[in-house]
Amino acid sequence: QVQVVESGGGSVQTGGSLRLSCTAPGLTFVEYTLAWFRQTPGKEREGVSAINWSGSSTYYADSVKGRFTISRDNTEKTMYLQMNSLKPEDTAMYYCAADPFPKSAVSWYRRDNYRHWGQGTQVTVSS
C-alpha cells in the first residue's frame, strides 16, 4: 500500500498564507504526476493544481490562479502548495494525489485519473 501524506494545514485569517506539503516515501517519486484537490462537505472533490514529474508543467484551477503556487523537490520527495491571499472560500480539506501517467490541460483535474491519495489536511480561512 502506497502511503501519501499531507501536512501544513491550519487556520488563518483572510489574506493569510499557508504552505502545504505532500510526501510519498513509497513511490518512485520522480515518475509521478502530483496534484492537489480539495473538498468541502456536500461538494465534489475538485482539482486545485497539478505538476508534472519534472516541474516544467503546472496546472491551476481558475479560482486559485495568481494566488497558489505548486512546486516539487524530487530529491526530497516532497511536493508543495504555497497558498497566498487566502479567502474563506478556500476553506476545505486538501488532498494530495499521485499518478504514474502524465496529465494534460483537460485531464489533470479529474479525480479518477489519480491512483494514490492521502488522507487530507484541513485548511480553514476565517473572515
XYZ file of N, CA, C and O in Angstrom:
508
model
N 0.839 -1.181 0.000
C 0.000 0.000 0.000
C 0.886 1.248 0.000
O 1.704 1.440 0.892
N 0.712 2.077 -1.004
C 1.492 3.301 -1.089
C 0.916 4.317 -0.116
O -0.293 4.535 -0.044
N 1.806 4.967 0.623
C 1.376 5.972 1.573
C 1.668 7.358 1.029
O 2.792 7.659 0.624
N 0.650 8.175 1.011
C 0.774 9.572 0.613
C 0.351 10.409 1.813
O -0.731 10.178 2.369
N 1.191 11.345 2.216
C 0.948 12.072 3.457
C 0.998 13.577 3.221
O 2.002 14.090 2.720
N -0.084 14.256 3.604
C -0.143 15.712 3.525
C 0.137 16.313 4.902
O -0.155 15.684 5.935
N 0.636 17.543 4.883
C 0.818 18.291 6.124
C 0.781 19.774 5.815
O 0.838 20.168 4.634
N 0.672 20.577 6.850
C 0.758 22.011 6.682
C -0.554 22.758 6.772
O -0.583 23.986 6.703
N -1.654 22.038 6.899
C -2.935 22.718 7.023
C -3.049 23.463 8.335
O -2.220 23.319 9.237
N -4.089 24.284 8.444
C -4.297 25.036 9.671
C -5.366 26.080 9.484
O -6.107 26.063 8.493
N -5.434 26.995 10.439
C -6.422 28.059 10.408
C -5.723 29.399 10.258
O -4.775 29.692 10.992
N -6.200 30.193 9.318
C -5.646 31.523 9.084
C -6.790 32.483 8.828
O -7.914 32.077 8.541
N -6.475 33.762 8.885
C -7.458 34.780 8.534
C -7.380 35.108 7.060
O -6.380 34.804 6.381
N -8.428 35.732 6.563
C -8.453 36.172 5.165
C -7.210 36.984 4.848
O -6.826 37.864 5.611
N -6.598 36.656 3.706
C -5.385 37.339 3.292
C -4.114 36.670 3.753
O -3.018 37.050 3.320
N -4.247 35.678 4.608
C -3.085 34.982 5.126
C -2.525 33.962 4.150
O -3.026 33.795 3.032
N -1.475 33.270 4.595
C -0.789 32.292 3.755
C -0.575 30.982 4.511
O -0.460 30.973 5.744
N -0.526 29.914 3.753
C -0.164 28.602 4.265
C 0.633 27.881 3.201
O 0.447 28.134 2.003
N 1.472 26.957 3.616
C 2.159 26.094 2.672
C 1.884 24.650 3.026
O 2.223 24.197 4.131
N 1.271 23.956 2.081
C 1.004 22.535 2.251
C 2.161 21.726 1.684
O 2.794 22.128 0.705
N 2.411 20.568 2.299
C 3.432 19.660 1.817
C 2.844 18.277 1.608
O 1.883 17.895 2.290
N 3.419 17.557 0.683
C 2.974 16.194 0.397
C 4.212 15.329 0.178
O 5.070 15.676 -0.627
N 4.290 14.233 0.892
C 5.374 13.279 0.696
C 4.789 11.906 0.372
O 3.657 11.592 0.762
N 5.571 11.103 -0.318
C 5.146 9.744 -0.682
C 6.369 8.847 -0.687
O 6.910 8.536 -1.749
N 6.825 8.448 0.480
C 8.082 7.715 0.583
C 8.136 6.416 -0.204
O 9.208 5.995 -0.623
N 6.998 5.789 -0.427
C 6.980 4.504 -1.100
C 6.955 4.573 -2.607
O 7.020 3.545 -3.278
N 6.853 5.775 -3.145
C 6.784 5.950 -4.591
C 8.154 6.249 -5.177
O 9.012 6.822 -4.518
N 8.321 5.844 -6.438
C 9.459 6.356 -7.197
C 9.031 7.756 -7.613
O 8.512 7.987 -8.702
N 9.248 8.680 -6.707
C 8.613 9.993 -6.721
C 8.732 10.696 -8.061
O 7.773 11.272 -8.559
N 9.900 10.637 -8.646
C 10.167 11.402 -9.858
C 9.321 10.919 -11.027
O 9.146 11.648 -12.002
N 8.756 9.741 -10.953
C 7.992 9.201 -12.079
C 6.521 9.608 -12.049
O 5.767 9.263 -12.951
N 6.106 10.327 -11.007
C 4.690 10.561 -10.795
C 4.261 12.006 -11.050
O 4.958 12.955 -10.680
N 3.102 12.134 -11.679
C 2.383 13.401 -11.687
C 1.723 13.559 -10.326
O 1.149 12.610 -9.782
N 1.798 14.760 -9.791
C 1.245 15.030 -8.476
C 0.216 16.158 -8.564
O 0.331 17.032 -9.414
N -0.746 16.116 -7.664
C -1.806 17.121 -7.711
C -2.362 17.383 -6.319
O -2.212 16.572 -5.415
N -3.010 18.522 -6.222
C -3.782 18.884 -5.035
C -5.253 18.979 -5.425
O -5.589 19.597 -6.434
N -6.082 18.382 -4.621
C -7.530 18.503 -4.730
C -8.054 19.037 -3.405
O -7.373 18.979 -2.390
N -9.272 19.534 -3.439
C -9.898 19.965 -2.199
C -11.372 19.611 -2.215
O -11.981 19.478 -3.287
N -11.921 19.504 -1.014
C -13.315 19.110 -0.895
C -13.930 19.701 0.366
O -13.298 19.720 1.426
N -15.156 20.180 0.219
C -15.950 20.637 1.353
C -17.166 19.735 1.470
O -17.570 19.100 0.483
N -17.761 19.654 2.645
C -18.896 18.748 2.846
C -20.014 18.990 1.843
O -20.410 20.142 1.605
N -20.476 17.927 1.235
C -21.589 18.013 0.304
C -21.201 18.404 -1.104
O -22.073 18.513 -1.979
N -19.926 18.629 -1.343
C -19.476 19.020 -2.676
C -18.512 17.991 -3.250
O -17.907 17.208 -2.524
N -18.377 18.049 -4.561
C -17.443 17.159 -5.235
C -15.997 17.579 -4.937
O -15.725 18.762 -4.731
N -15.110 16.602 -4.959
C -13.696 16.914 -4.813
C -13.225 17.589 -6.100
O -13.440 17.073 -7.202
N -12.581 18.732 -5.964
C -12.189 19.499 -7.144
C -10.674 19.653 -7.233
O -9.977 19.749 -6.216
N -10.206 19.671 -8.472
C -8.784 19.858 -8.700
C -8.367 21.288 -8.416
O -9.036 22.222 -8.835
N -7.275 21.437 -7.700
C -6.728 22.750 -7.368
C -5.518 23.054 -8.236
O -5.408 24.133 -8.827
N -4.600 22.088 -8.312
C -3.366 22.305 -9.053
C -2.683 20.968 -9.292
O -2.909 20.004 -8.557
N -1.864 20.910 -10.335
C -1.109 19.695 -10.623
C 0.250 20.075 -11.198
O 0.430 21.180 -11.744
N 1.190 19.117 -11.092
C 2.545 19.360 -11.576
C 3.103 18.078 -12.174
O 2.886 16.985 -11.642
N 3.796 18.206 -13.293
C 4.337 17.014 -13.928
C 5.617 16.564 -13.212
O 6.070 17.198 -12.261
N 6.213 15.495 -13.693
C 7.318 14.862 -12.978
C 8.510 15.793 -12.777
O 9.185 15.733 -11.748
N 8.757 16.651 -13.740
C 9.946 17.499 -13.666
C 9.654 18.872 -13.077
O 10.582 19.614 -12.760
N 8.380 19.206 -12.981
C 8.011 20.552 -12.548
C 7.919 21.546 -13.678
O 7.648 22.718 -13.450
N 8.137 21.096 -14.911
C 8.128 22.008 -16.060
C 6.716 22.373 -16.510
O 6.540 23.362 -17.221
N 5.733 21.565 -16.128
C 4.340 21.854 -16.472
C 3.507 21.903 -15.198
O 3.576 20.986 -14.376
N 2.749 22.967 -15.073
C 1.863 23.116 -13.922
C 0.481 23.542 -14.396
O 0.341 24.177 -15.452
N -0.515 23.169 -13.626
C -1.898 23.496 -13.944
C -2.570 24.036 -12.685
O -2.266 23.595 -11.583
N -3.505 24.969 -12.903
C -4.215 25.574 -11.782
C -5.685 25.735 -12.109
O -6.053 26.044 -13.245
N -6.511 25.569 -11.102
C -7.909 25.942 -11.237
C -7.991 27.464 -11.343
O -7.176 28.182 -10.747
N -8.973 27.945 -12.091
C -9.122 29.389 -12.266
C -9.264 30.107 -10.929
O -8.792 31.234 -10.772
N -9.890 29.460 -9.978
C -10.173 30.090 -8.695
C -8.919 30.355 -7.856
O -8.975 31.142 -6.907
N -7.801 29.723 -8.204
C -6.584 29.901 -7.394
C -5.432 30.500 -8.190
O -4.371 30.780 -7.616
N -5.614 30.699 -9.474
C -4.539 31.258 -10.301
C -4.092 32.608 -9.763
O -4.915 33.455 -9.413
N -2.789 32.778 -9.692
C -2.241 34.029 -9.197
C -2.099 34.075 -7.691
O -1.434 34.984 -7.162
N -2.690 33.118 -6.989
C -2.602 33.093 -5.518
C -1.858 31.868 -5.006
O -1.180 31.938 -3.984
N -2.016 30.742 -5.694
C -1.388 29.490 -5.272
C -0.247 29.146 -6.217
O -0.319 29.413 -7.421
N 0.786 28.516 -5.672
C 1.922 28.061 -6.478
C 2.275 26.632 -6.086
O 2.520 26.362 -4.909
N 2.299 25.763 -7.076
C 2.669 24.371 -6.838
C 4.130 24.175 -7.225
O 4.618 24.795 -8.183
N 4.822 23.337 -6.479
C 6.216 23.039 -6.794
C 6.562 21.663 -6.235
O 5.788 21.088 -5.460
N 7.705 21.156 -6.624
C 8.132 19.859 -6.111
C 9.638 19.807 -6.011
O 10.344 20.476 -6.777
N 10.109 19.007 -5.075
C 11.534 18.758 -4.903
C 11.706 17.240 -4.978
O 11.432 16.538 -4.000
N 12.133 16.742 -6.112
C 12.231 15.296 -6.292
C 13.330 14.681 -5.422
O 13.260 13.501 -5.083
N 14.337 15.468 -5.098
C 15.387 14.956 -4.224
C 14.835 14.694 -2.824
O 15.153 13.679 -2.202
N 14.005 15.610 -2.355
C 13.389 15.471 -1.041
C 12.089 14.680 -1.091
O 11.477 14.439 -0.047
N 11.663 14.303 -2.285
C 10.399 13.568 -2.445
C 9.239 14.307 -1.783
O 8.428 13.697 -1.045
N 9.168 15.586 -2.057
C 8.133 16.406 -1.455
C 7.540 17.350 -2.487
O 8.250 17.894 -3.328
N 6.233 17.516 -2.427
C 5.528 18.487 -3.250
C 4.951 19.541 -2.321
O 4.594 19.237 -1.176
N 4.847 20.767 -2.842
C 4.371 21.878 -2.039
C 3.226 22.602 -2.737
O 3.134 22.613 -3.960
N 2.390 23.223 -1.929
C 1.395 24.158 -2.444
C 1.473 25.406 -1.574
O 1.046 25.383 -0.420
N 2.041 26.457 -2.132
C 2.097 27.734 -1.440
C 0.797 28.471 -1.716
O 0.470 28.740 -2.872
N 0.073 28.785 -0.660
C -1.229 29.422 -0.793
C -1.165 30.805 -0.168
O -0.982 30.938 1.055
N -1.322 31.816 -1.002
C -1.299 33.205 -0.539
C -2.655 33.851 -0.755
O -3.487 33.336 -1.504
N -2.852 34.983 -0.119
C -4.109 35.738 -0.258
C -5.317 34.830 -0.072
O -6.263 34.848 -0.873
N -5.294 34.063 0.960
C -6.352 33.075 1.184
C -7.691 33.750 1.454
O -7.768 34.832 2.058
N -8.737 33.073 0.978
C -10.100 33.561 1.108
C -10.930 32.529 1.874
O -10.588 31.335 1.860
N -12.033 32.950 2.468
C -12.898 31.977 3.154
C -13.336 30.827 2.249
O -13.477 29.694 2.719
N -13.524 31.100 0.970
C -13.943 30.038 0.052
C -12.841 29.024 -0.241
O -13.092 28.011 -0.893
N -11.629 29.266 0.229
C -10.568 28.270 0.120
C -10.638 27.238 1.246
O -9.892 26.246 1.226
N -11.514 27.462 2.205
C -11.677 26.522 3.309
C -12.123 25.170 2.774
O -13.115 25.069 2.048
N -11.371 24.132 3.095
C -11.655 22.788 2.595
C -10.650 21.804 3.177
O -9.648 22.198 3.776
N -10.931 20.533 2.964
C -9.927 19.506 3.190
C -9.123 19.397 1.905
O -9.699 19.249 0.821
N -7.824 19.483 2.022
C -6.941 19.425 0.861
C -6.267 18.057 0.795
O -5.702 17.581 1.791
N -6.327 17.461 -0.394
C -5.791 16.126 -0.608
C -4.667 16.146 -1.636
O -4.769 16.820 -2.663
N -3.648 15.361 -1.365
C -2.577 15.143 -2.323
C -2.887 13.871 -3.114
O -3.364 12.880 -2.549
N -2.621 13.913 -4.404
C -2.865 12.763 -5.272
C -1.646 12.527 -6.149
O -0.944 13.473 -6.522
N -1.429 11.248 -6.483
C -0.278 10.887 -7.311
C -0.688 9.850 -8.341
O -1.503 8.959 -8.061
N -0.110 9.974 -9.528
C -0.403 9.009 -10.586
C 0.809 8.864 -11.496
O 1.477 9.857 -11.776
N 1.064 7.656 -11.977
C 2.268 7.465 -12.792
C 2.157 7.966 -14.229
O 3.155 7.987 -14.939
N 0.969 8.360 -14.661
C 0.802 8.788 -16.040
C 0.736 10.302 -16.138
O 0.146 10.962 -15.280
N 1.311 10.857 -17.209
C 1.259 12.309 -17.387
C -0.162 12.774 -17.634
O -1.032 12.013 -18.059
N -0.378 14.043 -17.349
C -1.703 14.626 -17.490
C -1.633 15.822 -18.450
O -0.570 16.395 -18.685
N -2.795 16.172 -18.977
C -2.892 17.315 -19.872
C -3.790 18.365 -19.247
O -4.330 18.178 -18.146
N -3.989 19.432 -19.997
C -4.833 20.513 -19.507
C -6.281 20.081 -19.326
O -7.033 20.729 -18.586
N -6.678 19.004 -20.001
C -8.076 18.561 -19.881
C -8.217 17.304 -19.042
O -9.312 16.757 -18.928
N -7.127 16.851 -18.445
C -7.226 15.630 -17.646
C -6.697 15.791 -16.225
O -7.027 14.972 -15.363
N -5.939 16.819 -15.956
C -5.271 16.900 -14.653
C -6.260 17.037 -13.507
O -5.953 16.653 -12.377
N -7.441 17.602 -13.748
C -8.366 17.911 -12.673
C -9.398 16.806 -12.429
O -10.290 16.957 -11.583
N -9.293 15.706 -13.152
C -10.251 14.609 -12.992
C -9.754 13.669 -11.896
O -8.707 13.020 -12.053
N -10.501 13.544 -10.829
C -10.047 12.753 -9.698
C -9.859 11.289 -10.058
O -9.001 10.613 -9.472
N -10.609 10.769 -10.990
C -10.476 9.365 -11.386
C -9.141 9.074 -12.066
O -8.797 7.906 -12.263
N -8.420 10.107 -12.438
C -7.143 9.920 -13.115
C -5.962 9.747 -12.165
O -4.825 9.677 -12.628
N -6.230 9.677 -10.876
C -5.147 9.564 -9.893
C -5.288 8.285 -9.089
O -6.351 7.965 -8.571
N -4.196 7.577 -8.980
C -4.203 6.257 -8.354
C -4.041 6.304 -6.839
O -4.649 5.505 -6.126
N -3.218 7.209 -6.350
C -2.884 7.213 -4.925
C -3.332 8.516 -4.279
O -3.145 9.596 -4.859
N -3.872 8.409 -3.084
C -4.414 9.571 -2.374
C -3.961 9.578 -0.925
O -3.793 8.517 -0.308
N -3.798 10.799 -0.410
C -3.550 10.952 1.010
C -4.849 11.076 1.779
O -5.936 11.042 1.193
N -4.718 11.252 3.083
C -5.888 11.347 3.960
C -6.411 12.768 4.095
O -7.512 12.981 4.613
N -5.650 13.728 3.654
C -6.107 15.107 3.660
C -5.575 15.922 4.825
O -5.230 15.389 5.883
N -5.524 17.235 4.612
C -5.166 18.178 5.661
C -6.144 19.355 5.581
O -6.436 19.848 4.487
N -6.665 19.765 6.712
C -7.714 20.771 6.744
C -7.135 22.182 6.673
O -6.196 22.512 7.407
N -7.736 22.983 5.812
C -7.414 24.406 5.718
C -8.681 25.190 6.033
O -9.726 24.951 5.417
N -8.589 26.087 6.990
C -9.724 26.910 7.376
C -9.316 28.372 7.313
O -8.336 28.776 7.938
N -10.084 29.149 6.549
C -9.814 30.574 6.398
C -10.999 31.340 6.964
O -12.125 31.186 6.491
N -10.746 32.146 7.954
C -11.818 32.898 8.604
C -11.812 34.350 8.120
O -10.765 34.916 7.815
N -13.010 34.915 8.097
C -13.130 36.302 7.621
C -12.980 37.292 8.753
O -12.929 36.925 9.925
